[in-house]
Amino acid sequence: MRFAELATTPLLPADYLDLVNPLRSGADLRGRIEAVVPETRDAATIVIRPGADWQPHRPGQYVRIGIDVDGVRMWRAYSITSDLGRTDGCFTVTVKAIPDGKVSNHLVRRAQPGTIVQLDQATGEFCLPEQRPAKALFVTAGSGITPVMGILRNHPELTDVVLVHSAPTADDVVFGADLRQLAADGRIRLVEQHTDTAGMLDAAAIAELVPDLAERSTWACGPIGMLEALEEHWNAAGIADRLYTERFRAKVLVTGEGGTVTFTKNGTSLEADGATPILDAAEDAGVLMPSGCRMGICFGCVLPLREGAVRDLRNGEVTTAAPGDGVLIQTCISAAAGACDIDH
Amino acid sequence: MTVLQKKADNPIEHLTAEDIELIGKELDDIRQSVIDTRGENDARYIRKVIDVHRKIELGSRAVLLASGFPPAFVVGTIGLSVAKILENMEIGHNILHGQWDWMRDPKIHSTTWEWDMASPADQWKHSHNEMHHTYTNVVGKDNDLGYGIMRVDEDQPWQPFHLGQPLWSFINACFFEYGIAAYDLELAGTIAKKRTGDPEFRARAKAVLRKIGRQVRKDYVIHPLLSGPNFLPTLAANFTANLVRNLWSNSVILCGHFPEGVETFEKKSIEGETRGEWYLRQMLGSANISGSKAMHIMTGNLSHQIEHHLFPDLPSSRYAEIAPRIRDLFDRYGLKYHTAPLPQQVGSAWHKIIRLSLPNGWLELTNRRNLVPQLVALYKMTTGGPKVRRTLQRKLTAGVRLSRAAAAAA
Ligand SMILES: Cc1cc2nc3c(=O)[nH]c(=O)nc-3n(C[C@H](O)[C@H](O)[C@H](O)COP(=O)(O)OP(=O)(O)OC[C@H]3O[C@@H](n4cnc5c(N)ncnc54)[C@H](O)[C@@H]3O)c2cc1C
Ligand code: FES
């Protein structure tokens, strides 16, 4: 390989091998979209054949996918929904197109089989423990069903399962047919809440529907408001340690004045407002940024703040750095709070 | 030619300050219209060019394994020359300008790209993007203008050593990539200032040597070795391909700023320059090459030098599309849009190099009949002291004035 590098400099042998086989072992991790299967009017399952170095995921985990939308590489996280036992070596994610969502709409409506996407190895902690719970409760809404579907498909050993799922109508339930089949087979007790007609379920209503809730380990995934209400209820009941949640996005709570962000190594300076994460502002300006979940949980986006101040959009906390400091900040949930210099 | 500010017939005299700002505004709008429509097609274009380059390169190198067989030698050398030109011009130069950074693809990004060229990408980006594109055609500031070794303007006093200028311009063209590396390194200036011991300079010099080492090893050791018994023919083929690429890129770059009629500027004229004025300097300081689509691609679209200098970071594939709008703008504001086929622009640039290698007015006044006395005068100017030069120069200048007046009267 060293010898091959001498022959290909300034390029790498991989640059040529990628022409032939982008999914080979040793290549950057990529995948090829094999099929896009519609699930509901605004959701679809994407079947992806991962590169040779892909490691099997744990059910409930998510994968980061980088896909070119209008020529621009965008990274988003999607929970893996497939059965680990698939014989074709592919995995699936299931995406719900959100209004004006760039990547979700592209994946659901425009992505073509054959497209090469960039991948990271699966990651995430929204998984069952080694010691399987005797009784489980899943509370989901909308696209929040995805990691739970991944769990249900792979853990037939769970025998006492309640799933409370909310969606606007029966037709909007992603995996509606599969879930109803699981219920018919007696594998789960399914409570479908169609919010267009029946309104939203609050935590108290769930407690009423599931009387033995305190005995159950609970996994919840859905909108921020729902998760916060559940956390409050479980806290009050003193069983917060039995509740596991998965968020798809960070809640923006506090915004303020922005400022000039300077990337000292790269030399780029840009004006960022106080509501936009530095990660987004920098990417829009063409700066290559490290990133991960883009919602403040994975620390894949951390960079040193050399000077200036940033605000954590989730709680308004301001972090400042004196000249020369290297305070590590998460760029995906930090906005400029005045001028700041970032070492990148 | 002389710097624009000293010209009798200043080509921008008719423009008011408002005109210049309006030009700037129109150009900003054109720029924005391209940015707003950058997308999938552009991304597909650059990936395609990269793909084609890699395949041509691989194919040519494979053919050259049999370079002892003359047809293979010819085909492989042509292929490799084309590949190297594509790689430097349409791919490397433009990626390093950040034209494709908007794609956010770390493999096609100005901060990660390295090219098949003696000068390391980061040093070239500094001297090219920051110095040349900022100080375009400002005498004494823009090193691209003669690379600091040439007489590029009548206002620079003529010295006898300038007579060698055509020769060393040609040598520079043959080994262009090394010339660029030396000047990105600011080698001549650093030696002149006796700063070669400076640790910062040493670090950069080391980086250049390491890069050159890798490049030379690849083309002149590894690939020839891979060819086994065809070691020498492959070495010759690689040398030829580098030579062709160097001559080609040198010609294209000469065409961009050096043909007759392209303006140069005074240092102090750019103090406090507005955005509109900066645009105007780019418009007057660049020249295009007309030709086919293939020609544009092989020049890295520097055939659209005017468009490139106005918008150095827009995707090169879009210059052709905006060129008619730019030309229309030139027409409406009474400015000259310089464009001509490659041979003509190269000829014009070399004519200027030769003219400036001689005392001002010498070439213009010389014809077959007065060749002998003119040569005698030139000999005297070359061997004589500054005083002799001044006297004879005055004569030449007066002669030019006379002959122009006569021509005007006729
Ligand atoms: C760990 C993790 C797992 C995820 N798993 C899945 C999954 O399995 N299926 C799935 O469809 N999505 C999932 N997501 C969400 C997904 O990553 C994207 O955020 C989502 O697809 C929107 O991206 P977009 O580019 O379409 O929207 P953008 O163009 O980024 O945003 C458009 C607008 O929508 C808002 N917005 C962004 N995200 C959401 C959201 N999730 N809900 C509502 N509004 C939003 C933005 O604030 C913005 O105003 C997951 C996210 C995380 C962090
Ligand atoms: S990208 Fe995951 S914490 Fe910022």
Coordinates of C-alpha atoms in Angstrom, one line a residue, chain A residues 3 6-11 15-16 18-19 28 30 68 70-74 266 283-284 286-288, chain B residues 39-40 43 47 51 54 57-58 102-107 109 111 114-116 214-215 217-218 222-223:
Chain A
F3 CA 4.3 1.7 -2.6
L6 CA 4.2 6.6 -4.0
A7 CA 2.7 5.9 -7.4
T8 CA -0.6 7.8 -7.0
T9 CA 0.6 10.9 -5.1
P10 CA -0.9 13.5 -4.6
L11 CA -4.0 11.3 -4.7
D15 CA -9.2 7.6 -4.9
Y16 CA -8.8 5.3 -7.8
D18 CA -13.4 4.2 -5.3
L19 CA -14.0 4.6 -9.0
D28 CA -14.7 5.3 3.7
R30 CA -20.7 4.3 2.4
D68 CA -26.2 15.1 -1.5
D70 CA -29.2 19.7 -4.7
G71 CA -25.5 19.0 -4.9
V72 CA -24.8 19.8 -1.2
R73 CA -23.7 17.1 1.2
M74 CA -26.1 16.9 4.2
N266 CA -9.6 28.0 7.9
E283 CA -21.7 24.9 6.7
D284 CA -23.8 27.4 4.8
G286 CA -18.8 26.4 2.8
V287 CA -16.7 25.5 5.9
L288 CA -16.2 21.7 6.4
Chain B
G39 CA -27.0 22.6 -7.5
E40 CA -27.0 19.0 -8.6
A43 CA -21.9 18.9 -8.7
R47 CA -17.4 14.8 -10.3
D51 CA -13.8 10.8 -12.9
R54 CA -8.7 9.6 -13.2
E57 CA -4.6 9.0 -16.2
L58 CA -4.9 5.4 -15.2
W102 CA -20.4 24.8 -1.3
M103 CA -20.9 21.0 -2.0
R104 CA -19.5 20.3 1.5
D105 CA -17.8 17.2 0.1
P106 CA -14.6 16.8 2.1
K107 CA -13.0 15.1 -1.0
H109 CA -12.8 20.9 -1.0
T111 CA -9.0 22.9 2.4
E114 CA -3.7 18.5 -3.1
W115 CA -2.7 18.7 -6.7
D116 CA -0.2 17.3 -9.2
R214 CA 7.1 13.1 -4.0
Q215 CA 6.2 14.4 -7.5
R217 CA 9.8 10.2 -7.4
K218 CA 6.4 9.3 -8.9
I222 CA 8.2 4.7 -9.6
H223 CA 6.3 4.7 -12.8

